[in-house]
Amino acid sequence: MSLYKQLLIGICLFTLIIFCGSFYVTLESSREQYHNQLSAHAQDSATALGLSLTANIDDPVMTELMVNSIFDSGYFYRIRVIDINTGKPLIERQNMPQGASVPAWFVRLVRLNPGQGEATVMRGWTQAARVEVISHPMFALNRLWDSLIASFMLLSACSVICVFGAMLMLRRSLRPLNYIVEQAMAISRREFLNLPARPRTPELRRVVEATNMMVTQLKALFSEQASRTEKLRQEAYNDSLTGLHNRRAFDIQLQSRLSDEEHPAGHLILLRVQDLIGLNQRLGGAKTDRLLIAVADILNQLQRRFFHNEGFLARVRGGEFAIIAPTILPQEMENLVATLSTQLKALHETGMSDVTPVAHFSQLAFSVGDTASAVLLQADQALAMAETEMSFFADIQATQETENDDDHHRWHTRLETVLHNNAFELFSQPVYQCNNKNIILHQKILARIKTEEGELIPAGRFMPWIHRLALSRRMDIVMLKQTLKAMENSTQPFALSISGESVADETSMNNLLQPLKNARHLSGRLTLELDENELPDPEQVNLLVQKLNALGCRLGIQHFGGRFHLIGNLPQWGLAWIKVDGGYIRHIDQEEDKKLFIEAIYWATRQINLPLIAERVETEGELAVLEQIGLYGAMGRYFSDASTLTK
């Protein structure tokens, strides 16, 4: 039972005792008072009648007249005049009490005895008779009943007012305790809240101040750990001059793209600044650095414009830059080449470089299963060909031939059919607890589509077309409906990826969550996952988390690692988990820098009790390192390949 209820019950019991005590004292006092009044009334009447009869005791008519006048003028039960010598009544008047307008139980409870009075009638110096008077209690009972009713109403009103006043006072006084509970619950959700108002009660004020201090220290500790980890990531994977990713991060990302069939095929774009050594000698190191920074800015803008932040830009060495981009259509590549050529010419015209072209540029298509060394070798050969021929752009795979699967109309028709018929093939891959391979934490939902010939196409092949045809929102809704339907036949938790477009604004968010509102009994077992690169602004993520929590659902982040600065927002989001990108897991048992980076992420997230899950674990050595670090869960081919979920 809560402290508020205990105190309120105690106050109510105390008020009840005071009420009952006051009522009892009032009843007893009034009863005694009315009893005395009845006795005094009877005695006064007996005395007055005795004096009146002294002169007329021998006249029976006059005696009866006086007794009748006294009896009829007051509230009397009985009046008797008794001869002292014989003991017989000379005259007697008696009237049975009429029913008072009070309950019978009250009469029995009060037991108000009628007052009695006696007086002696003298005949000269001798006693002739004795007068006995018994008062009628009806009048006193009515007055006592009315008095007690008024007292009861007054005490009841005072008691109710006191109880309500106590409730308000307790709510106000104990409100800081509710805030402290909210703070503790927020910490369990990886949020840090401070109580701005200080209670007036000294004891509670000290408790609130101590709690705020603890929350502030925890937040500072987490921020410090996150800052250190971000600094470590920048030192390990960022280029200090341009701020882009470095060669190490590029190798990790390229290897991840080539080994994960869930990633789409793409293109590798290489750009090399011409005659970098000569520029250093002729223009000086400072001007050359400014040129490299300008080239990096140009590539950053192109990456955002043409690839919508889906590309990966790095400075691999010296004056050489690389972009890992999604699949590019020929027309898109032509536009990119033209834009890049124009902007690089502007650098020469402004005097930032004294050679033309300022840089050479090549592109190469790759697909899942290619080796990183082979892809880099072919791209480098294309770049060398451009340098030899002194041309700006080289594409050794330039061709107008396209496969039928790449035909725009064919893909549009195929995807429209799948979306209209809710016909995605659902696969699932289990996520295991790191230190116990027998415990499945949840099932990760993966999508495939089936061609007319019965071939299953993985997400890596059709997702670029989903994005290009602006079908991401529709796909997320269809996938969510199919997943909820599949959950009806299972008791396991599930995780489903959604795109950033589906949560970019409140309207899209409400459309996405509508199937969850219609299946609240399942939402508690479902976690939606957003790719690190598709997260909206922090306010939008907060809104999404609030809407999901209202439905009993959770939010997780997948493919985490490239934008570590986001970790500062993690406490306020209250995420279900973070899944580390498989590129940082591959060969972690052989590459110390990856191990140090994962350890840094682990210690940062451990401060807020946020589970960390590794993606694409493929060897026992990788799993052993992850278990040693302390990660919560892992998934990948080492445990199990994806299996069919829908039949």
XYZ file of C-alpha atoms in Angstrom:
647
model
C 0.000 0.000 0.000
C 1.308 3.421 -0.923
C 2.405 5.948 1.673
C -0.348 8.296 0.516
C -3.040 5.667 1.151
C -1.571 4.720 4.511
C -1.489 8.330 5.695
C -4.961 9.014 4.325
C -6.412 5.925 6.026
C -4.698 6.960 9.271
C -6.184 10.459 9.039
C -9.624 9.009 8.272
C -9.425 6.655 11.255
C -8.289 9.492 13.522
C -11.127 11.692 12.240
C -13.618 8.852 12.800
C -12.428 8.359 16.380
C -12.677 12.090 17.077
C -16.114 12.148 15.454
C -17.413 9.205 17.490
C -15.889 10.554 20.697
C -17.335 14.015 20.178
C -20.731 12.584 19.306
C -20.745 10.348 22.401
C -19.710 13.158 24.708
C -22.371 15.436 23.216
C -25.057 12.741 23.633
C -24.161 11.979 27.245
C -23.920 15.636 28.161
C -27.267 16.454 26.566
C -28.954 13.414 28.118
C -27.758 14.361 31.569
C -28.806 17.957 31.052
C -32.303 17.039 29.894
C -32.629 14.526 32.752
C -31.821 17.254 35.249
C -34.280 19.595 33.550
C -37.044 16.985 33.727
C -36.289 16.322 37.402
C -36.276 20.055 38.186
C -39.515 20.516 36.243
C -41.191 17.720 38.160
C -39.931 18.957 41.520
C -41.010 22.557 40.866
C -44.441 21.435 39.794
C -44.790 19.219 42.903
C -43.717 22.044 45.206
C -46.091 24.554 43.613
C -48.995 22.114 43.739
C -48.250 21.230 47.391
C -48.316 24.860 48.412
C -51.546 25.436 46.511
C -53.255 22.452 48.120
C -52.289 23.382 51.717
C -55.261 25.685 52.070
C -57.692 23.441 50.143
C -56.720 19.909 51.099
C -60.042 19.292 52.813
C -61.997 20.454 49.728
C -61.998 17.558 47.243
C -63.456 19.627 44.424
C -60.877 22.376 44.780
C -58.087 19.791 45.094
C -59.146 18.063 41.892
C -59.436 21.390 40.117
C -55.915 22.400 41.064
C -54.451 19.019 40.114
C -56.204 19.121 36.729
C -55.002 22.647 36.029
C -51.403 21.702 36.764
C -51.636 18.400 34.849
C -53.150 20.021 31.767
C -50.666 22.883 31.663
C -47.429 20.854 31.398
C -45.760 17.687 30.108
C -46.534 15.189 32.874
C -46.852 11.446 32.940
C -48.578 11.231 36.308
C -49.681 13.426 39.258
C -50.954 11.851 42.495
C -52.073 13.269 45.821
C -51.752 10.542 48.498
C -53.235 10.609 51.992
C -50.376 10.182 54.394
C -52.435 8.458 57.063
C -54.053 5.821 54.836
C -51.548 5.715 51.955
C -54.391 5.825 49.491
C -54.439 8.346 46.615
C -56.900 11.150 47.124
C -56.715 12.075 43.455
C -54.638 10.777 40.558
C -54.167 11.941 36.977
C -52.177 9.765 34.555
C -51.601 9.949 30.839
C -49.778 7.361 28.704
C -46.867 9.111 26.828
C -47.686 9.844 23.214
C -45.257 8.573 20.594
C -42.479 11.107 20.139
C -41.316 12.007 16.597
C -38.078 10.147 17.133
C -37.081 6.589 16.162
C -37.811 3.882 18.686
C -34.213 2.737 18.622
C -33.142 6.215 19.710
C -35.515 6.094 22.690
C -34.081 2.715 23.700
C -30.514 3.933 23.166
C -30.862 7.150 25.155
C -32.918 5.692 28.031
C -33.975 9.149 29.211
C -35.777 8.494 32.514
C -38.675 10.851 33.397
C -37.996 13.268 36.231
C -39.783 12.779 39.580
C -40.708 15.310 42.251
C -42.457 15.155 45.678
C -43.970 17.719 48.033
C -45.902 17.547 51.372
C -49.315 19.141 51.904
C -49.707 20.514 55.450
C -52.843 20.838 57.535
C -51.783 23.270 60.147
C -48.764 21.745 61.797
C -49.464 18.206 60.641
C -48.814 16.476 57.310
C -52.027 15.765 55.527
C -50.958 14.476 52.139
C -48.044 13.883 49.746
C -47.896 15.102 46.171
C -45.992 12.944 43.550
C -45.228 14.360 40.074
C -43.597 12.418 37.183
C -42.627 14.451 34.101
C -43.387 13.357 30.526
C -40.018 12.825 28.524
C -41.504 13.390 25.030
C -40.523 17.033 24.817
C -36.986 16.339 25.996
C -36.595 13.465 23.534
C -37.642 15.664 20.614
C -35.244 18.386 21.633
C -32.439 15.890 22.203
C -33.045 14.237 18.811
C -32.999 17.567 16.980
C -29.876 18.629 18.846
C -28.038 15.426 18.039
C -29.040 15.554 14.356
C -27.647 19.088 14.105
C -24.494 18.015 15.935
C -24.100 14.985 13.643
C -24.449 17.105 10.509
C -21.953 19.659 11.784
C -19.398 17.037 12.815
C -19.873 15.159 9.524
C -19.331 18.315 7.480
C -16.245 19.191 9.502
C -14.916 15.644 9.122
C -15.455 15.612 5.347
C -13.786 18.997 4.999
C -10.860 17.812 7.114
C -10.473 14.599 5.080
C -10.549 16.467 1.765
C -8.150 19.030 3.168
C -5.867 16.204 4.283
C -6.060 14.638 0.798
C -5.042 17.883 -0.860
C -2.291 18.485 1.662
C -0.953 14.948 1.274
C -1.043 15.152 -2.525
C 0.844 18.404 -2.451
C 3.304 17.258 0.197
C 3.937 13.859 -1.385
C 4.095 15.137 -4.964
C 7.913 15.256 -4.828
C 7.869 11.530 -4.028
C 5.903 10.931 -7.240
C 8.520 12.920 -9.115
C 11.262 10.853 -7.493
C 9.466 7.688 -8.612
C 9.206 9.176 -12.114
C 12.914 9.939 -12.025
C 13.700 6.348 -11.059
C 11.411 4.988 -13.793
C 13.012 7.369 -16.284
C 16.464 6.100 -15.344
C 15.239 2.559 -16.012
C 14.135 3.828 -19.451
C 17.587 5.406 -19.966
C 16.304 8.952 -19.412
C 17.665 11.591 -17.021
C 15.105 13.954 -15.487
C 15.647 16.685 -12.910
C 12.950 17.911 -10.513
C 12.933 21.708 -10.922
C 10.658 22.577 -7.965
C 11.993 22.106 -4.445
C 9.392 21.033 -1.846
C 8.955 23.177 1.238
C 9.134 20.228 3.597
C 12.788 20.083 4.762
C 12.972 16.277 4.765
C 11.533 15.931 1.273
C 13.651 18.828 0.022
C 16.814 16.980 1.058
C 15.603 13.796 -0.647
C 14.802 15.656 -3.888
C 18.128 17.484 -3.863
C 19.996 14.217 -3.336
C 18.052 12.541 -6.162
C 18.676 15.455 -8.522
C 22.359 15.312 -7.685
C 22.441 11.589 -8.445
C 20.644 12.094 -11.782
C 22.959 14.955 -12.717
C 26.036 12.882 -11.935
C 24.706 9.919 -13.922
C 23.961 12.171 -16.883
C 27.401 13.780 -16.666
C 29.032 10.356 -16.396
C 27.174 9.115 -19.454
C 27.942 12.284 -21.428
C 31.607 12.025 -20.511
C 31.723 8.379 -21.561
C 29.901 9.169 -24.808
C 32.279 12.050 -25.513
C 35.311 9.854 -24.956
C 33.892 7.159 -27.208
C 33.082 9.663 -29.949
C 36.619 11.026 -29.711
C 37.980 7.498 -29.980
C 35.792 6.840 -33.020
C 36.945 10.024 -34.712
C 40.572 9.205 -34.081
C 40.110 5.686 -35.387
C 37.740 6.214 -38.307
C 37.752 9.923 -39.267
C 40.140 11.953 -41.399
C 41.489 14.825 -39.315
C 41.797 17.265 -42.239
C 38.461 16.926 -44.043
C 36.306 15.399 -41.314
C 35.334 12.567 -43.662
C 35.698 8.872 -42.923
C 39.214 7.530 -43.327
C 40.617 4.495 -45.124
C 39.964 2.191 -42.170
C 36.267 3.099 -42.022
C 36.057 2.785 -45.809
C 37.485 -0.742 -45.767
C 35.013 -1.788 -43.061
C 32.052 -0.348 -44.945
C 33.064 -1.816 -48.314
C 33.627 -5.245 -46.830
C 30.247 -5.025 -45.086
C 28.476 -4.142 -48.337
C 30.134 -6.962 -50.234
C 29.401 -9.649 -47.649
C 25.807 -8.866 -46.661
C 23.106 -9.975 -49.090
C 20.593 -7.750 -47.307
C 22.558 -4.747 -48.559
C 21.814 -3.713 -52.136
C 24.401 -3.849 -54.880
C 26.019 -0.520 -55.582
C 28.761 1.496 -57.172
C 32.225 2.466 -56.046
C 33.246 5.961 -57.109
C 36.886 6.992 -56.882
C 38.189 10.548 -57.247
C 41.882 11.476 -57.206
C 43.197 15.037 -57.126
C 45.704 15.484 -59.979
C 49.364 16.094 -59.156
C 48.942 16.412 -55.393
C 52.714 16.288 -54.774
C 53.326 19.018 -57.362
C 50.566 21.164 -55.840
C 52.242 20.888 -52.464
C 55.505 22.077 -53.937
C 54.040 24.884 -56.082
C 51.208 26.195 -53.865
C 52.330 25.157 -50.429
C 50.803 22.814 -47.878
C 48.167 25.264 -46.579
C 46.639 25.969 -49.995
C 46.716 22.294 -50.885
C 44.884 21.465 -47.676
C 42.226 24.057 -48.529
C 41.848 22.426 -51.951
C 41.329 19.007 -50.377
C 38.759 20.455 -47.968
C 36.930 22.120 -50.886
C 36.867 18.827 -52.813
C 35.528 17.047 -49.716
C 32.743 19.654 -49.386
C 31.788 19.211 -53.038
C 31.598 15.434 -52.670
C 29.581 15.801 -49.464
C 27.019 17.945 -51.241
C 26.807 15.517 -54.158
C 26.405 12.607 -51.769
C 23.451 14.306 -50.065
C 21.914 15.424 -53.371
C 22.196 12.266 -55.435
C 22.290 9.525 -52.801
C 20.209 11.121 -49.998
C 22.815 10.220 -47.383
C 22.681 6.558 -48.421
C 26.228 6.802 -49.749
C 29.421 6.465 -47.742
C 32.109 9.103 -48.381
C 35.722 8.705 -47.271
C 39.173 10.112 -47.907
C 41.152 6.955 -48.449
C 44.616 8.513 -48.812
C 46.320 11.742 -49.867
C 44.204 13.302 -52.581
C 42.085 10.200 -53.191
C 38.409 10.099 -52.195
C 35.888 7.272 -52.457
C 32.095 7.025 -52.387
C 30.252 3.763 -51.801
C 26.911 4.519 -53.424
C 23.687 2.614 -54.070
C 22.808 1.497 -57.573
C 23.015 4.390 -60.050
C 21.037 4.585 -63.254
C 22.931 5.796 -66.368
C 21.005 9.069 -66.458
C 21.764 9.706 -62.788
C 25.446 9.026 -63.404
C 25.488 11.483 -66.296
C 23.963 14.193 -64.108
C 26.439 13.466 -61.319
C 29.429 13.604 -63.698
C 28.251 16.874 -65.205
C 27.693 18.487 -61.797
C 31.012 17.274 -60.407
C 32.884 18.433 -63.515
C 31.381 21.917 -63.282
C 32.208 22.324 -59.606
C 35.785 21.057 -60.024
C 36.335 23.464 -62.923
C 35.260 26.266 -60.606
C 38.092 25.326 -58.247
C 40.586 25.750 -61.073
C 39.057 29.034 -62.167
C 39.275 30.446 -58.647
C 42.969 29.556 -58.447
C 42.715 26.798 -55.878
C 44.507 24.479 -58.346
C 46.854 25.274 -61.237
C 46.157 22.067 -63.169
C 43.167 20.943 -65.169
C 41.281 18.775 -64.737
C 41.549 19.302 -61.004
C 40.795 15.631 -60.383
C 40.091 12.382 -62.207
C 36.999 10.348 -61.528
C 35.951 6.712 -62.087
C 33.086 4.454 -61.122
C 32.623 0.715 -60.872
C 29.532 -1.387 -60.162
C 29.829 -4.124 -57.553
C 27.523 -6.767 -56.141
C 27.326 -9.008 -53.103
C 29.998 -11.702 -53.233
C 32.706 -9.620 -54.900
C 35.976 -9.287 -53.022
C 37.096 -5.900 -51.783
C 40.545 -6.232 -53.334
C 39.115 -7.039 -56.780
C 36.663 -4.119 -56.669
C 39.368 -1.672 -55.581
C 41.792 -2.970 -58.209
C 39.294 -2.507 -61.056
C 38.284 0.953 -59.853
C 41.946 1.955 -59.546
C 42.651 0.674 -63.051
C 39.787 2.779 -64.400
C 41.164 5.794 -62.557
C 44.649 5.145 -63.939
C 43.164 4.955 -67.440
C 41.524 8.346 -66.961
C 44.839 9.818 -65.764
C 46.699 8.332 -68.711
C 44.192 9.668 -71.201
C 43.910 12.968 -69.281
C 40.146 12.617 -69.260
C 37.973 13.687 -66.382
C 35.832 10.518 -66.078
C 36.367 6.840 -66.796
C 33.855 4.003 -66.602
C 35.239 0.663 -67.748
C 31.758 -0.863 -67.470
C 29.970 1.844 -69.443
C 27.270 0.134 -71.452
C 23.724 0.693 -72.459
C 22.811 -2.916 -71.834
C 20.535 -3.462 -68.922
C 19.070 -6.621 -67.558
C 15.343 -7.108 -67.631
C 15.303 -7.022 -63.826
C 16.686 -3.513 -63.987
C 14.000 -2.286 -66.297
C 12.130 0.574 -64.642
C 8.690 -0.489 -65.847
C 9.231 -4.127 -64.972
C 10.282 -3.331 -61.427
C 7.425 -0.888 -60.966
C 4.882 -3.493 -62.074
C 6.450 -6.207 -59.947
C 6.584 -4.129 -56.760
C 3.082 -2.707 -57.237
C 1.744 -6.252 -57.484
C 3.530 -7.325 -54.308
C 2.331 -4.276 -52.365
C -1.241 -4.555 -53.592
C -1.472 -8.251 -52.698
C 0.466 -8.034 -49.423
C 2.707 -10.669 -50.958
C 6.136 -10.190 -49.378
C 7.794 -13.450 -48.416
C 8.657 -13.141 -44.726
C 11.839 -14.707 -43.423
C 13.124 -14.556 -39.856
C 16.575 -14.746 -38.313
C 16.904 -15.412 -34.568
C 18.814 -13.094 -32.242
C 20.463 -15.029 -29.417
C 21.676 -14.063 -25.983
C 25.436 -13.778 -26.150
C 26.313 -15.922 -23.163
C 23.553 -18.486 -23.747
C 23.014 -19.771 -27.269
C 19.820 -21.556 -26.191
C 17.951 -18.327 -25.402
C 16.371 -16.520 -28.337
C 15.813 -12.834 -27.577
C 13.660 -12.155 -30.638
C 13.218 -12.928 -34.304
C 14.411 -10.410 -36.889
C 11.978 -10.114 -39.817
C 13.516 -10.086 -43.319
C 11.707 -9.555 -46.625
C 11.949 -11.357 -49.940
C 9.819 -11.145 -53.069
C 9.026 -13.955 -55.465
C 9.281 -13.501 -59.225
C 6.895 -14.952 -61.772
C 9.371 -17.802 -62.257
C 9.393 -18.569 -58.507
C 12.809 -17.048 -57.801
C 13.216 -15.414 -54.380
C 14.804 -11.967 -54.639
C 16.592 -10.703 -51.489
C 16.119 -7.195 -50.150
C 19.502 -6.127 -51.498
C 18.152 -6.299 -55.038
C 14.695 -4.771 -54.712
C 15.216 -2.180 -51.950
C 17.009 0.331 -54.260
C 13.927 0.251 -56.478
C 11.653 0.669 -53.457
C 13.522 3.885 -52.623
C 13.766 5.048 -56.231
C 10.029 4.567 -56.824
C 9.126 6.201 -53.451
C 7.382 3.074 -52.157
C 9.049 2.913 -48.745
C 5.997 4.102 -46.791
C 3.693 1.604 -48.463
C 6.168 -1.222 -47.997
C 6.515 -0.512 -44.265
C 2.745 -0.613 -43.760
C 2.373 -3.840 -45.759
C 5.305 -5.463 -43.934
C 3.835 -4.433 -40.586
C 0.449 -5.931 -41.445
C 2.042 -9.181 -42.633
C 4.239 -9.363 -39.534
C 1.281 -8.855 -37.183
C -0.610 -11.568 -39.022
C 2.338 -13.946 -38.653
C 2.601 -13.098 -34.942
C -0.893 -14.477 -34.387
C 0.577 -17.949 -34.832
C 3.651 -17.389 -32.663
C 4.490 -16.414 -29.095
C 8.006 -15.086 -29.768
C 9.020 -11.400 -29.846
C 9.769 -9.920 -33.251
C 11.752 -7.001 -34.655
C 10.838 -5.261 -37.914
C 12.843 -2.646 -39.820
C 11.099 0.503 -41.025
C 12.344 3.333 -43.222
C 12.999 6.891 -42.151
C 10.374 8.142 -44.618
C 7.623 6.436 -42.611
C 8.418 8.520 -39.525
C 9.538 11.731 -41.209
C 6.318 13.538 -40.282
C 3.381 12.949 -37.954
C 0.952 12.028 -40.732
C 3.225 9.288 -42.077
C 3.856 8.137 -38.525
C 0.129 7.809 -37.773
C -0.451 5.902 -41.008
C 2.348 3.498 -40.139
C 1.097 2.873 -36.599
C -2.550 2.335 -37.543
C -2.131 -1.478 -37.902
C -0.601 -1.541 -34.406
C -3.619 0.297 -32.980
C -5.821 -2.453 -34.379
C -3.634 -5.199 -32.851
C -2.707 -3.936 -29.385
C -2.606 -7.490 -28.047
C 0.420 -8.130 -30.292
C 2.237 -4.798 -30.080
C 3.950 -5.701 -26.811
C 5.945 -8.397 -28.632
C 7.035 -6.178 -31.518
C 9.963 -3.772 -31.761
C 10.376 -1.455 -34.723
C 13.925 -0.716 -35.862
C 15.299 2.323 -37.646
C 18.555 2.387 -39.534
C 21.117 4.721 -37.973
C 21.369 6.695 -41.231
C 17.587 7.146 -41.491
C 16.879 8.574 -38.046
C 14.825 11.793 -38.163
C 15.588 14.760 -35.924
C 15.613 14.087 -32.140
C 12.220 15.756 -31.550
C 10.629 13.488 -34.147
C 12.239 10.427 -32.565
C 10.865 11.511 -29.168
C 7.382 11.767 -30.666
C 7.730 8.331 -32.270
C 8.869 6.766 -28.993
C 5.900 8.315 -27.149
C 3.426 6.975 -29.713
C 5.023 3.514 -29.635
C 5.071 3.412 -25.830
C 1.366 4.294 -25.775
C 0.776 1.193 -27.912
C 3.116 -0.993 -25.837
C 5.653 -1.175 -28.667
C 9.365 -0.294 -28.568
C 11.965 1.288 -30.858
C 15.466 0.046 -31.616
C 18.374 1.245 -33.766
C 20.154 -1.052 -36.205
C 23.412 -0.760 -38.215
C 24.819 1.551 -35.515
C 28.386 2.818 -35.500
C 28.919 5.445 -38.178
C 27.101 8.307 -36.413
C 28.250 7.834 -32.862
C 27.455 11.447 -31.945
C 23.813 10.324 -31.747
C 24.603 8.487 -28.538
C 24.073 11.728 -26.624
C 20.338 11.463 -27.411
C 19.969 7.841 -26.355
C 19.038 8.505 -22.692
C 15.991 10.566 -23.593
C 14.741 8.129 -26.239
C 14.430 5.062 -24.028
C 15.341 2.587 -26.784
C 14.808 -1.153 -26.622
C 18.340 -1.892 -27.883
C 21.121 -0.876 -30.263
C 22.409 -3.234 -32.939
C 26.024 -2.618 -33.927
C 26.725 -2.708 -37.652
C 28.266 -5.980 -38.786
C 31.176 -4.150 -40.387
C 32.553 -3.422 -36.912
C 32.012 -7.052 -35.850
C 33.707 -8.794 -38.791
C 37.162 -10.078 -37.748
C 36.869 -8.311 -34.376
C 38.922 -11.138 -32.907
C 41.786 -10.203 -35.258
C 41.553 -6.405 -35.396
C 42.224 -4.615 -32.129
C 40.813 -1.249 -33.197
C 37.361 -2.773 -33.715
C 37.487 -4.410 -30.317
C 38.398 -1.111 -28.654
C 35.587 0.666 -30.480
C 32.964 -1.909 -29.489
C 34.206 -1.812 -25.895
C 33.805 1.968 -25.901
C 30.221 1.682 -27.210
C 29.469 -1.024 -24.651
C 30.663 1.009 -21.673
C 28.801 4.088 -22.899
C 25.512 2.209 -23.273
C 26.028 0.243 -20.079
C 25.810 3.501 -18.107
C 22.149 3.743 -19.129
C 21.447 -0.011 -19.120
C 20.872 -0.057 -22.881
C 21.246 -3.544 -24.432
C 23.854 -3.856 -27.174
C 23.414 -6.483 -29.899
C 25.982 -7.461 -32.537
C 24.929 -7.983 -36.151
C 26.365 -10.518 -38.591
C 28.444 -12.650 -36.252
C 30.030 -15.299 -38.458
C 32.786 -17.031 -36.477
C 33.266 -18.514 -33.045
C 36.222 -16.174 -32.461
C 34.048 -13.120 -33.050
C 31.426 -14.433 -30.635
C 34.069 -15.151 -27.984
C 35.296 -11.543 -28.101
C 31.729 -10.210 -27.877
C 31.021 -12.429 -24.864
C 34.219 -11.218 -23.231
C 33.225 -7.577 -23.764
C 29.771 -8.262 -22.317
C 27.348 -7.657 -25.206
C 23.747 -8.604 -24.567
C 22.921 -10.394 -27.809
C 24.196 -11.441 -31.232
C 22.843 -12.561 -34.581
C 24.391 -13.847 -37.779
C 25.223 -16.878 -39.829
C 27.288 -18.380 -37.018
C 24.000 -19.085 -35.257
C 21.530 -19.523 -38.074
C 20.621 -18.346 -41.552
C 17.288 -16.717 -42.226
C 14.403 -19.186 -42.479
C 10.906 -18.927 -43.914
C 8.336 -17.416 -41.597
C 5.301 -17.380 -43.884
C 4.041 -20.511 -45.471
